[in-house]
Amino acid sequence: MKAKQLIFNERPNGMPDKETFQLKETELGKPGDNEVLLKTLYVSVDPYMRGRMSDKESYAEPFQVGKPLEGGVVAQVLESGSGSFQKRRHCQGKSAIPNVSH
């Protein structure tokens, strides 16, 4: 299974532009014990995320260059290696922001 991930490519100087982000396709393996494979349905894009693009001290940890953006998501469990999350159930939490494709 493949996913497209939104990578934080570089810290912007001023307003973010198309160079700030990179859309990268990656291959996903099956989840291991106590892991789940999620399909992101909704992403919370909040004003505080702009501050996370800077590496200055803040109440929120900065995004890491070269890593997927992360934020609040609502997702559906596609596969589960956990007894706590059943397949096809919905969940919410903080996660990297991928878009799973078949």
mmCIF file of C-alpha atoms in Angstrom:
data_model
loop_
_atom_site.group_PDB
_atom_site.id
_atom_site.type_symbol
_atom_site.label_atom_id
_atom_site.label_comp_id
_atom_site.label_asym_id
_atom_site.label_seq_id
_atom_site.Cartn_x
_atom_site.Cartn_y
_atom_site.Cartn_z
ATOM 1 C CA MET A 1 0.000 0.000 0.000
ATOM 2 C CA LYS A 2 1.253 3.482 -0.824
ATOM 3 C CA ALA A 3 0.773 6.820 0.895
ATOM 4 C CA LYS A 4 1.430 10.403 -0.111
ATOM 5 C CA GLN A 5 3.014 12.332 2.732
ATOM 6 C CA LEU A 6 3.268 16.091 3.085
ATOM 7 C CA ILE A 7 6.932 16.677 3.984
ATOM 8 C CA PHE A 8 8.151 19.851 5.683
ATOM 9 C CA ASN A 9 10.872 20.610 3.150
ATOM 10 C CA GLU A 10 12.401 23.854 4.486
ATOM 11 C CA ARG A 11 11.816 26.608 7.011
ATOM 12 C CA PRO A 12 10.219 29.541 5.195
ATOM 13 C CA ASN A 13 11.789 32.977 5.139
ATOM 14 C CA GLY A 14 8.595 35.035 5.352
ATOM 15 C CA MET A 15 5.435 33.456 3.941
ATOM 16 C CA PRO A 16 5.478 29.713 3.159
ATOM 17 C CA ASP A 17 5.530 28.911 -0.552
ATOM 18 C CA LYS A 18 5.541 25.784 -2.709
ATOM 19 C CA GLU A 19 9.197 25.126 -1.786
ATOM 20 C CA THR A 20 8.268 24.886 1.903
ATOM 21 C CA PHE A 21 6.501 21.549 1.355
ATOM 22 C CA GLN A 22 7.068 18.436 -0.707
ATOM 23 C CA LEU A 23 4.537 15.732 -1.566
ATOM 24 C CA LYS A 24 6.317 12.384 -1.322
ATOM 25 C CA GLU A 25 4.989 8.928 -2.097
ATOM 26 C CA THR A 26 6.099 6.152 0.224
ATOM 27 C CA GLU A 27 5.426 2.436 0.548
ATOM 28 C CA LEU A 28 3.710 1.317 3.755
ATOM 29 C CA GLY A 29 4.224 -2.069 5.342
ATOM 30 C CA LYS A 30 1.772 -4.064 7.405
ATOM 31 C CA PRO A 31 1.379 -2.883 10.990
ATOM 32 C CA GLY A 32 3.310 -4.792 13.648
ATOM 33 C CA ASP A 33 2.202 -5.668 17.153
ATOM 34 C CA ASN A 34 0.366 -2.749 18.799
ATOM 35 C CA GLU A 35 0.502 -0.720 15.556
ATOM 36 C CA VAL A 36 -2.286 0.408 13.236
ATOM 37 C CA LEU A 37 -2.473 1.553 9.624
ATOM 38 C CA LEU A 38 -4.736 4.597 9.368
ATOM 39 C CA LYS A 39 -6.427 6.359 6.487
ATOM 40 C CA THR A 40 -6.606 10.068 7.239
ATOM 41 C CA LEU A 41 -10.121 11.430 6.682
ATOM 42 C CA TYR A 42 -9.879 14.925 8.192
ATOM 43 C CA VAL A 43 -6.920 17.109 9.150
ATOM 44 C CA SER A 44 -7.073 19.998 11.580
ATOM 45 C CA VAL A 45 -5.102 22.918 10.127
ATOM 46 C CA ASP A 46 -4.708 25.487 12.872
ATOM 47 C CA PRO A 47 -2.972 28.901 13.110
ATOM 48 C CA TYR A 48 -0.450 27.590 15.660
ATOM 49 C CA MET A 49 1.014 25.375 12.915
ATOM 50 C CA ARG A 50 2.561 28.471 11.300
ATOM 51 C CA GLY A 51 4.611 29.005 14.449
ATOM 52 C CA ARG A 52 5.834 25.402 14.304
ATOM 53 C CA MET A 53 7.512 26.197 10.973
ATOM 54 C CA SER A 54 10.047 28.298 12.896
ATOM 55 C CA ASP A 55 12.774 26.770 15.054
ATOM 56 C CA LYS A 56 12.403 29.490 17.689
ATOM 57 C CA GLU A 57 11.431 28.556 21.237
ATOM 58 C CA SER A 58 7.678 28.206 21.591
ATOM 59 C CA TYR A 59 5.008 26.323 23.528
ATOM 60 C CA ALA A 60 4.757 23.906 20.580
ATOM 61 C CA GLU A 61 7.635 21.797 19.283
ATOM 62 C CA PRO A 62 8.803 22.941 15.820
ATOM 63 C CA PHE A 63 8.242 20.793 12.733
ATOM 64 C CA GLN A 64 11.334 18.828 11.752
ATOM 65 C CA VAL A 65 12.750 19.589 8.297
ATOM 66 C CA GLY A 66 12.586 16.506 6.072
ATOM 67 C CA LYS A 67 9.829 14.871 8.160
ATOM 68 C CA PRO A 68 6.065 14.654 7.523
ATOM 69 C CA LEU A 69 3.883 17.432 8.907
ATOM 70 C CA GLU A 70 1.830 16.341 11.882
ATOM 71 C CA GLY A 71 -1.367 17.557 13.406
ATOM 72 C CA GLY A 72 -4.776 16.578 14.648
ATOM 73 C CA VAL A 73 -6.507 13.989 12.477
ATOM 74 C CA VAL A 74 -9.649 11.912 12.264
ATOM 75 C CA ALA A 75 -8.817 8.599 10.645
ATOM 76 C CA GLN A 76 -10.178 5.159 9.820
ATOM 77 C CA VAL A 77 -8.337 1.993 10.836
ATOM 78 C CA LEU A 78 -7.421 0.053 7.673
ATOM 79 C CA GLU A 79 -5.381 -2.667 9.370
ATOM 80 C CA SER A 80 -4.681 -3.325 13.012
ATOM 81 C CA GLY A 81 -2.076 -5.166 15.015
ATOM 82 C CA SER A 82 -3.699 -3.909 18.224
ATOM 83 C CA GLY A 83 -6.578 -5.337 20.217
ATOM 84 C CA SER A 84 -7.608 -1.774 21.094
ATOM 85 C CA PHE A 85 -8.326 -0.669 17.502
ATOM 86 C CA GLN A 86 -10.603 -2.720 15.260
ATOM 87 C CA LYS A 87 -10.523 -2.532 11.467
ATOM 88 C CA ARG A 88 -12.930 0.045 9.896
ATOM 89 C CA ARG A 89 -13.360 1.909 13.208
ATOM 90 C CA HIS A 90 -12.712 5.642 13.413
ATOM 91 C CA CYS A 91 -10.257 7.323 15.753
ATOM 92 C CA GLN A 92 -8.776 10.741 16.422
ATOM 93 C CA GLY A 93 -5.421 11.960 17.619
ATOM 94 C CA LYS A 94 -2.147 13.547 16.620
ATOM 95 C CA SER A 95 -0.469 11.948 13.640
ATOM 96 C CA ALA A 96 1.693 12.532 10.593
ATOM 97 C CA ILE A 97 -0.448 13.831 7.757
ATOM 98 C CA PRO A 98 -0.411 11.135 5.050
ATOM 99 C CA ASN A 99 -3.072 10.216 2.547
ATOM 100 C CA VAL A 100 -3.227 6.439 2.063
ATOM 101 C CA SER A 101 -3.947 5.289 -1.485
ATOM 102 C CA HIS A 102 -4.605 1.782 -2.770
#
